[in-house]
């Protein structure tokens, strides 16, 4: 199946500009330099991505402004990253500082041990602490590391995140040895919370075909590090180049 085949049979936006608005342009390698992050912002603006996602140590970011004064791209950062094995109070403090430093969106890693042990009251408390520290309009995405969880654990973690006030479920950090995103995981997440929360597919999306498959499965946002390459491929595959 080609990208064009998937697009033709779905509700996807057809233009590369609209496709780019699905993307959180991401740079989370721990050795990323200030210069690389500045280049990321410049590239995100040029490509028309929705946001940039960087480590909290790189905040605040110098982001160009539109004529109406709003930032040309949203700013997202991570909390409890990449393990999730942090006390809720620590995650909350990290989120609070990130918002003070200009983050529009918080991508927090859930307490994976609690999810695996099906201690969903603890999962709820973990997410709720971050939600309290970063209230709306800050967007809260909960990274569930879907490759680590059973179907039951994934479904219940998604339901718990919704109860705690999350805005998105995000599949993966991209750093766990168990693997990244799959269409199946996106489908389970979308089937559980689709229409109520957003679904961010992240971790191992390397081509336009991968990206389109995730959107077709129910993703409403994509975490990409190869954004320029994927958007270029999308334009070629859909005849928009």
PDB file of C-alpha atoms in Angstrom:
ATOM      1  CA  UNK A   1       0.000   0.000   0.000  1.00  0.00           C
ATOM      2  CA  UNK A   2       1.322   3.421  -0.940  1.00  0.00           C
ATOM      3  CA  UNK A   3       0.845   6.722   0.819  1.00  0.00           C
ATOM      4  CA  UNK A   4      -1.467   7.843  -1.981  1.00  0.00           C
ATOM      5  CA  UNK A   5      -3.645   4.749  -1.524  1.00  0.00           C
ATOM      6  CA  UNK A   6      -4.065   5.468   2.187  1.00  0.00           C
ATOM      7  CA  UNK A   7      -4.792   9.149   1.647  1.00  0.00           C
ATOM      8  CA  UNK A   8      -7.393   8.462  -1.034  1.00  0.00           C
ATOM      9  CA  UNK A   9      -9.327   6.117   1.243  1.00  0.00           C
ATOM     10  CA  UNK A  10      -9.198   8.222   4.417  1.00  0.00           C
ATOM     11  CA  UNK A  11     -10.154  11.605   5.803  1.00  0.00           C
ATOM     12  CA  UNK A  12      -6.590  12.863   5.742  1.00  0.00           C
ATOM     13  CA  UNK A  13      -5.829  16.424   4.662  1.00  0.00           C
ATOM     14  CA  UNK A  14      -4.303  16.248   1.224  1.00  0.00           C
ATOM     15  CA  UNK A  15      -1.917  19.205   1.271  1.00  0.00           C
ATOM     16  CA  UNK A  16       1.593  19.075   2.741  1.00  0.00           C
ATOM     17  CA  UNK A  17       0.865  22.244   4.740  1.00  0.00           C
ATOM     18  CA  UNK A  18      -2.110  20.598   6.435  1.00  0.00           C
ATOM     19  CA  UNK A  19      -0.125  17.406   6.965  1.00  0.00           C
ATOM     20  CA  UNK A  20       2.658  19.400   8.645  1.00  0.00           C
ATOM     21  CA  UNK A  21       0.146  20.634  11.232  1.00  0.00           C
ATOM     22  CA  UNK A  22      -0.002  17.103  12.632  1.00  0.00           C
ATOM     23  CA  UNK A  23       3.679  17.279  13.570  1.00  0.00           C
ATOM     24  CA  UNK A  24       5.535  17.926  16.803  1.00  0.00           C
ATOM     25  CA  UNK A  25       9.047  18.464  15.385  1.00  0.00           C
ATOM     26  CA  UNK A  26      11.149  16.707  17.995  1.00  0.00           C
ATOM     27  CA  UNK A  27      14.716  16.757  19.285  1.00  0.00           C
ATOM     28  CA  UNK A  28      15.154  14.912  22.578  1.00  0.00           C
ATOM     29  CA  UNK A  29      18.588  13.328  22.359  1.00  0.00           C
ATOM     30  CA  UNK A  30      20.348  14.212  25.613  1.00  0.00           C
ATOM     31  CA  UNK A  31      23.414  15.612  23.850  1.00  0.00           C
ATOM     32  CA  UNK A  32      21.419  18.077  21.733  1.00  0.00           C
ATOM     33  CA  UNK A  33      23.131  21.461  21.721  1.00  0.00           C
ATOM     34  CA  UNK A  34      21.631  24.940  21.869  1.00  0.00           C
ATOM     35  CA  UNK A  35      22.597  25.453  18.241  1.00  0.00           C
ATOM     36  CA  UNK A  36      20.805  22.268  17.204  1.00  0.00           C
ATOM     37  CA  UNK A  37      17.683  23.325  19.095  1.00  0.00           C
ATOM     38  CA  UNK A  38      17.772  26.762  17.455  1.00  0.00           C
ATOM     39  CA  UNK A  39      18.033  25.036  14.065  1.00  0.00           C
ATOM     40  CA  UNK A  40      15.081  22.820  15.041  1.00  0.00           C
ATOM     41  CA  UNK A  41      12.920  25.880  15.699  1.00  0.00           C
ATOM     42  CA  UNK A  42      13.945  27.493  12.411  1.00  0.00           C
ATOM     43  CA  UNK A  43      13.191  24.301  10.504  1.00  0.00           C
ATOM     44  CA  UNK A  44       9.836  23.810  12.252  1.00  0.00           C
ATOM     45  CA  UNK A  45       8.747  27.307  11.260  1.00  0.00           C
ATOM     46  CA  UNK A  46       9.907  26.767   7.684  1.00  0.00           C
ATOM     47  CA  UNK A  47       8.098  23.445   7.410  1.00  0.00           C
ATOM     48  CA  UNK A  48       4.925  24.691   9.067  1.00  0.00           C
ATOM     49  CA  UNK A  49       5.016  22.119  11.895  1.00  0.00           C
ATOM     50  CA  UNK A  50       2.548  22.490  14.733  1.00  0.00           C
ATOM     51  CA  UNK A  51       5.153  22.548  17.485  1.00  0.00           C
ATOM     52  CA  UNK A  52       8.680  21.798  18.552  1.00  0.00           C
ATOM     53  CA  UNK A  53       9.351  19.325  21.361  1.00  0.00           C
ATOM     54  CA  UNK A  54      12.600  19.677  23.289  1.00  0.00           C
ATOM     55  CA  UNK A  55      14.084  18.835  26.677  1.00  0.00           C
ATOM     56  CA  UNK A  56      13.144  21.242  29.490  1.00  0.00           C
ATOM     57  CA  UNK A  57      16.749  22.411  29.885  1.00  0.00           C
ATOM     58  CA  UNK A  58      16.413  24.191  26.526  1.00  0.00           C
ATOM     59  CA  UNK A  59      13.532  26.386  27.694  1.00  0.00           C
ATOM     60  CA  UNK A  60      12.706  29.175  27.221  1.00  0.00           C
ATOM     61  CA  UNK A  61      12.950  29.086  23.438  1.00  0.00           C
ATOM     62  CA  UNK A  62      13.349  32.015  21.090  1.00  0.00           C
ATOM     63  CA  UNK A  63      10.445  31.438  18.702  1.00  0.00           C
ATOM     64  CA  UNK A  64       9.506  33.896  15.932  1.00  0.00           C
ATOM     65  CA  UNK A  65       6.177  35.680  16.255  1.00  0.00           C
ATOM     66  CA  UNK A  66       3.407  36.014  13.700  1.00  0.00           C
ATOM     67  CA  UNK A  67       1.877  39.358  12.821  1.00  0.00           C
ATOM     68  CA  UNK A  68      -0.810  38.805  15.465  1.00  0.00           C
ATOM     69  CA  UNK A  69       1.852  38.324  18.144  1.00  0.00           C
ATOM     70  CA  UNK A  70       1.399  34.580  18.577  1.00  0.00           C
ATOM     71  CA  UNK A  71       4.354  32.228  18.303  1.00  0.00           C
ATOM     72  CA  UNK A  72       4.918  30.684  14.884  1.00  0.00           C
ATOM     73  CA  UNK A  73       5.079  27.215  16.471  1.00  0.00           C
ATOM     74  CA  UNK A  74       3.929  25.891  19.824  1.00  0.00           C
ATOM     75  CA  UNK A  75       6.529  24.820  22.390  1.00  0.00           C
ATOM     76  CA  UNK A  76       6.315  21.362  23.962  1.00  0.00           C
ATOM     77  CA  UNK A  77       8.617  19.759  26.502  1.00  0.00           C
ATOM     78  CA  UNK A  78       8.892  16.501  28.425  1.00  0.00           C
ATOM     79  CA  UNK A  79       8.428  15.632  32.088  1.00  0.00           C
ATOM     80  CA  UNK A  80       9.612  12.513  33.906  1.00  0.00           C
ATOM     81  CA  UNK A  81      11.433  11.621  30.716  1.00  0.00           C
ATOM     82  CA  UNK A  82      12.231   8.998  29.563  1.00  0.00           C
ATOM     83  CA  UNK A  83      11.594   6.462  32.359  1.00  0.00           C
ATOM     84  CA  UNK A  84       8.583   7.880  34.175  1.00  0.00           C
ATOM     85  CA  UNK A  85      10.151   6.592  37.382  1.00  0.00           C
ATOM     86  CA  UNK A  86       9.918   9.869  39.279  1.00  0.00           C
ATOM     87  CA  UNK A  87       7.799  10.864  42.248  1.00  0.00           C
ATOM     88  CA  UNK A  88       4.609  12.715  41.292  1.00  0.00           C
ATOM     89  CA  UNK A  89       5.833  15.738  43.257  1.00  0.00           C
ATOM     90  CA  UNK A  90       9.020  15.815  41.169  1.00  0.00           C
ATOM     91  CA  UNK A  91       7.084  15.569  37.904  1.00  0.00           C
ATOM     92  CA  UNK A  92       4.747  18.297  39.110  1.00  0.00           C
ATOM     93  CA  UNK A  93       7.647  20.602  39.956  1.00  0.00           C
ATOM     94  CA  UNK A  94       9.222  19.935  36.564  1.00  0.00           C
ATOM     95  CA  UNK A  95       5.939  20.701  34.801  1.00  0.00           C
ATOM     96  CA  UNK A  96       5.386  23.879  36.805  1.00  0.00           C
ATOM     97  CA  UNK A  97       8.864  25.129  35.899  1.00  0.00           C
ATOM     98  CA  UNK A  98       8.345  24.233  32.245  1.00  0.00           C
ATOM     99  CA  UNK A  99       5.157  26.280  32.087  1.00  0.00           C
ATOM    100  CA  UNK A 100       6.939  29.195  33.763  1.00  0.00           C
ATOM    101  CA  UNK A 101       9.627  28.833  31.082  1.00  0.00           C
ATOM    102  CA  UNK A 102       7.094  29.139  28.282  1.00  0.00           C
ATOM    103  CA  UNK A 103       5.957  25.584  27.490  1.00  0.00           C
ATOM    104  CA  UNK A 104       2.549  25.396  25.790  1.00  0.00           C
ATOM    105  CA  UNK A 105       2.423  21.615  26.033  1.00  0.00           C
ATOM    106  CA  UNK A 106       3.719  19.011  28.497  1.00  0.00           C
ATOM    107  CA  UNK A 107       4.492  15.426  27.444  1.00  0.00           C
ATOM    108  CA  UNK A 108       4.791  13.444  30.702  1.00  0.00           C
ATOM    109  CA  UNK A 109       5.846   9.812  31.047  1.00  0.00           C
ATOM    110  CA  UNK A 110       3.411   7.791  33.130  1.00  0.00           C
ATOM    111  CA  UNK A 111       4.508   5.647  36.102  1.00  0.00           C
ATOM    112  CA  UNK A 112       5.077   2.490  34.075  1.00  0.00           C
ATOM    113  CA  UNK A 113       5.617   0.260  37.101  1.00  0.00           C
ATOM    114  CA  UNK A 114       2.250   1.329  38.489  1.00  0.00           C
ATOM    115  CA  UNK A 115       0.604   0.650  35.127  1.00  0.00           C
ATOM    116  CA  UNK A 116       2.233  -2.787  34.864  1.00  0.00           C
ATOM    117  CA  UNK A 117       1.152  -3.656  38.400  1.00  0.00           C
ATOM    118  CA  UNK A 118      -2.330  -2.334  37.613  1.00  0.00           C
ATOM    119  CA  UNK A 119      -2.151   0.191  40.428  1.00  0.00           C
ATOM    120  CA  UNK A 120      -4.350   2.580  38.505  1.00  0.00           C
ATOM    121  CA  UNK A 121      -5.115   4.719  41.559  1.00  0.00           C
ATOM    122  CA  UNK A 122      -1.386   5.513  41.652  1.00  0.00           C
ATOM    123  CA  UNK A 123      -1.382   6.183  37.901  1.00  0.00           C
ATOM    124  CA  UNK A 124      -4.281   8.578  38.449  1.00  0.00           C
ATOM    125  CA  UNK A 125      -2.461  10.401  41.242  1.00  0.00           C
ATOM    126  CA  UNK A 126       0.703  10.680  39.150  1.00  0.00           C
ATOM    127  CA  UNK A 127      -1.071  12.278  36.188  1.00  0.00           C
ATOM    128  CA  UNK A 128      -3.331  14.420  38.354  1.00  0.00           C
ATOM    129  CA  UNK A 129      -0.309  15.952  40.111  1.00  0.00           C
ATOM    130  CA  UNK A 130       1.079  17.144  36.790  1.00  0.00           C
ATOM    131  CA  UNK A 131      -2.326  18.332  35.616  1.00  0.00           C
ATOM    132  CA  UNK A 132      -2.662  20.425  38.781  1.00  0.00           C
ATOM    133  CA  UNK A 133       0.804  21.902  38.263  1.00  0.00           C
ATOM    134  CA  UNK A 134       0.129  22.625  34.579  1.00  0.00           C
ATOM    135  CA  UNK A 135      -3.573  23.461  34.287  1.00  0.00           C
ATOM    136  CA  UNK A 136      -5.334  24.371  31.046  1.00  0.00           C
ATOM    137  CA  UNK A 137      -4.732  25.994  28.642  1.00  0.00           C
ATOM    138  CA  UNK A 138      -1.444  24.058  28.892  1.00  0.00           C
ATOM    139  CA  UNK A 139      -1.925  20.854  26.884  1.00  0.00           C
ATOM    140  CA  UNK A 140      -1.062  17.683  28.808  1.00  0.00           C
ATOM    141  CA  UNK A 141       0.013  14.577  26.894  1.00  0.00           C
ATOM    142  CA  UNK A 142       0.537  11.323  28.804  1.00  0.00           C
ATOM    143  CA  UNK A 143       3.208   9.017  27.374  1.00  0.00           C
ATOM    144  CA  UNK A 144       2.114   5.436  28.067  1.00  0.00           C
ATOM    145  CA  UNK A 145       5.010   3.515  26.434  1.00  0.00           C
ATOM    146  CA  UNK A 146       2.506   1.275  24.682  1.00  0.00           C
ATOM    147  CA  UNK A 147       5.035  -1.401  23.697  1.00  0.00           C
ATOM    148  CA  UNK A 148       5.565  -2.198  27.401  1.00  0.00           C
ATOM    149  CA  UNK A 149       1.892  -2.647  28.311  1.00  0.00           C
ATOM    150  CA  UNK A 150      -0.598  -5.442  27.722  1.00  0.00           C
ATOM    151  CA  UNK A 151      -3.828  -4.529  25.959  1.00  0.00           C
ATOM    152  CA  UNK A 152      -5.667  -4.393  29.280  1.00  0.00           C
ATOM    153  CA  UNK A 153      -2.982  -2.259  30.893  1.00  0.00           C
ATOM    154  CA  UNK A 154      -2.954   0.094  27.912  1.00  0.00           C
ATOM    155  CA  UNK A 155      -6.733   0.493  27.873  1.00  0.00           C
ATOM    156  CA  UNK A 156      -6.977   1.096  31.614  1.00  0.00           C
ATOM    157  CA  UNK A 157      -4.050   3.530  31.583  1.00  0.00           C
ATOM    158  CA  UNK A 158      -5.748   5.507  28.811  1.00  0.00           C
ATOM    159  CA  UNK A 159      -9.028   5.575  30.734  1.00  0.00           C
ATOM    160  CA  UNK A 160      -7.194   6.665  33.865  1.00  0.00           C
ATOM    161  CA  UNK A 161      -5.392   9.455  31.997  1.00  0.00           C
ATOM    162  CA  UNK A 162      -8.714  10.724  30.700  1.00  0.00           C
ATOM    163  CA  UNK A 163     -10.119  10.695  34.237  1.00  0.00           C
ATOM    164  CA  UNK A 164      -7.067  12.653  35.461  1.00  0.00           C
ATOM    165  CA  UNK A 165      -7.664  15.412  32.927  1.00  0.00           C
ATOM    166  CA  UNK A 166      -5.129  14.613  30.214  1.00  0.00           C
ATOM    167  CA  UNK A 167      -5.614  16.090  26.747  1.00  0.00           C
ATOM    168  CA  UNK A 168      -3.669  13.477  24.753  1.00  0.00           C
ATOM    169  CA  UNK A 169      -2.374   9.943  25.018  1.00  0.00           C
ATOM    170  CA  UNK A 170       1.088   9.610  23.480  1.00  0.00           C
ATOM    171  CA  UNK A 171       2.290   6.152  22.515  1.00  0.00           C
ATOM    172  CA  UNK A 172       6.017   6.159  23.182  1.00  0.00           C
ATOM    173  CA  UNK A 173       9.152   7.992  24.226  1.00  0.00           C
ATOM    174  CA  UNK A 174      11.200   6.458  21.425  1.00  0.00           C
ATOM    175  CA  UNK A 175      13.831   5.519  24.011  1.00  0.00           C
ATOM    176  CA  UNK A 176      12.488   2.239  25.467  1.00  0.00           C
ATOM    177  CA  UNK A 177      14.088  -1.037  24.300  1.00  0.00           C
ATOM    178  CA  UNK A 178      10.624  -2.624  24.018  1.00  0.00           C
ATOM    179  CA  UNK A 179      10.034  -0.513  20.917  1.00  0.00           C
ATOM    180  CA  UNK A 180       8.035   2.425  19.698  1.00  0.00           C
ATOM    181  CA  UNK A 181       4.681   3.051  18.094  1.00  0.00           C
ATOM    182  CA  UNK A 182       2.596   0.500  16.201  1.00  0.00           C
ATOM    183  CA  UNK A 183      -0.638   0.881  14.257  1.00  0.00           C
ATOM    184  CA  UNK A 184      -2.217  -1.647  16.595  1.00  0.00           C
ATOM    185  CA  UNK A 185      -1.398   0.419  19.675  1.00  0.00           C
ATOM    186  CA  UNK A 186      -2.710   3.588  18.039  1.00  0.00           C
ATOM    187  CA  UNK A 187      -5.896   1.734  17.159  1.00  0.00           C
ATOM    188  CA  UNK A 188      -6.370   0.526  20.739  1.00  0.00           C
ATOM    189  CA  UNK A 189      -5.756   3.994  22.142  1.00  0.00           C
ATOM    190  CA  UNK A 190      -8.056   5.632  19.613  1.00  0.00           C
ATOM    191  CA  UNK A 191     -10.743   3.047  20.249  1.00  0.00           C
ATOM    192  CA  UNK A 192     -10.510   3.733  23.977  1.00  0.00           C
ATOM    193  CA  UNK A 193     -10.384   7.526  24.131  1.00  0.00           C
ATOM    194  CA  UNK A 194     -10.764   8.735  20.537  1.00  0.00           C
ATOM    195  CA  UNK A 195     -13.040  11.731  20.243  1.00  0.00           C
ATOM    196  CA  UNK A 196     -12.436  12.703  23.881  1.00  0.00           C
ATOM    197  CA  UNK A 197      -8.646  12.983  23.911  1.00  0.00           C
ATOM    198  CA  UNK A 198      -6.071  13.419  21.194  1.00  0.00           C
ATOM    199  CA  UNK A 199      -3.793  10.556  20.155  1.00  0.00           C
ATOM    200  CA  UNK A 200      -0.106  11.250  19.550  1.00  0.00           C
ATOM    201  CA  UNK A 201       1.854   8.586  17.676  1.00  0.00           C
ATOM    202  CA  UNK A 202       5.568   8.785  18.391  1.00  0.00           C
ATOM    203  CA  UNK A 203       8.655   6.615  18.347  1.00  0.00           C
ATOM    204  CA  UNK A 204       9.978   5.178  15.099  1.00  0.00           C
ATOM    205  CA  UNK A 205       7.929   7.026  12.461  1.00  0.00           C
ATOM    206  CA  UNK A 206      10.487   7.343   9.681  1.00  0.00           C
ATOM    207  CA  UNK A 207       8.527   7.712   6.443  1.00  0.00           C
ATOM    208  CA  UNK A 208       5.433   9.335   4.993  1.00  0.00           C
ATOM    209  CA  UNK A 209       3.828   5.901   4.704  1.00  0.00           C
ATOM    210  CA  UNK A 210       4.442   5.308   8.428  1.00  0.00           C
ATOM    211  CA  UNK A 211       2.947   8.682   9.294  1.00  0.00           C
ATOM    212  CA  UNK A 212      -0.129   8.218   7.135  1.00  0.00           C
ATOM    213  CA  UNK A 213      -0.685   4.747   8.569  1.00  0.00           C
ATOM    214  CA  UNK A 214      -0.707   6.197  12.077  1.00  0.00           C
ATOM    215  CA  UNK A 215      -3.174   8.933  11.137  1.00  0.00           C
ATOM    216  CA  UNK A 216      -5.391   6.348   9.469  1.00  0.00           C
ATOM    217  CA  UNK A 217      -5.292   4.280  12.679  1.00  0.00           C
ATOM    218  CA  UNK A 218      -6.488   7.272  14.690  1.00  0.00           C
ATOM    219  CA  UNK A 219      -3.507   9.514  15.480  1.00  0.00           C
ATOM    220  CA  UNK A 220      -4.261  13.234  15.681  1.00  0.00           C
ATOM    221  CA  UNK A 221      -0.664  14.287  16.304  1.00  0.00           C
ATOM    222  CA  UNK A 222       2.713  12.847  15.246  1.00  0.00           C
ATOM    223  CA  UNK A 223       6.060  13.057  17.000  1.00  0.00           C
ATOM    224  CA  UNK A 224       8.720  13.203  14.285  1.00  0.00           C
ATOM    225  CA  UNK A 225      12.439  13.843  14.287  1.00  0.00           C
ATOM    226  CA  UNK A 226      12.784  13.370  10.506  1.00  0.00           C
ATOM    227  CA  UNK A 227      10.112  15.922   9.768  1.00  0.00           C
ATOM    228  CA  UNK A 228      11.631  17.494   6.653  1.00  0.00           C
ATOM    229  CA  UNK A 229      12.185  14.095   5.058  1.00  0.00           C
ATOM    230  CA  UNK A 230       8.713  12.820   5.915  1.00  0.00           C
ATOM    231  CA  UNK A 231       6.936  15.961   4.666  1.00  0.00           C
ATOM    232  CA  UNK A 232       8.968  15.912   1.441  1.00  0.00           C
ATOM    233  CA  UNK A 233       8.079  12.251   0.905  1.00  0.00           C
ATOM    234  CA  UNK A 234       4.434  13.016   1.602  1.00  0.00           C
ATOM    235  CA  UNK A 235       4.419  15.790  -0.995  1.00  0.00           C
ATOM    236  CA  UNK A 236       5.947  13.494  -3.614  1.00  0.00           C
ATOM    237  CA  UNK A 237       3.708  10.534  -2.782  1.00  0.00           C
ATOM    238  CA  UNK A 238       0.542  12.618  -2.978  1.00  0.00           C
ATOM    239  CA  UNK A 239       1.599  14.539  -6.089  1.00  0.00           C
ATOM    240  CA  UNK A 240       1.791  17.824  -4.202  1.00  0.00           C
ATOM    241  CA  UNK A 241       5.493  18.473  -4.683  1.00  0.00           C
TER     242      UNK A 241
END
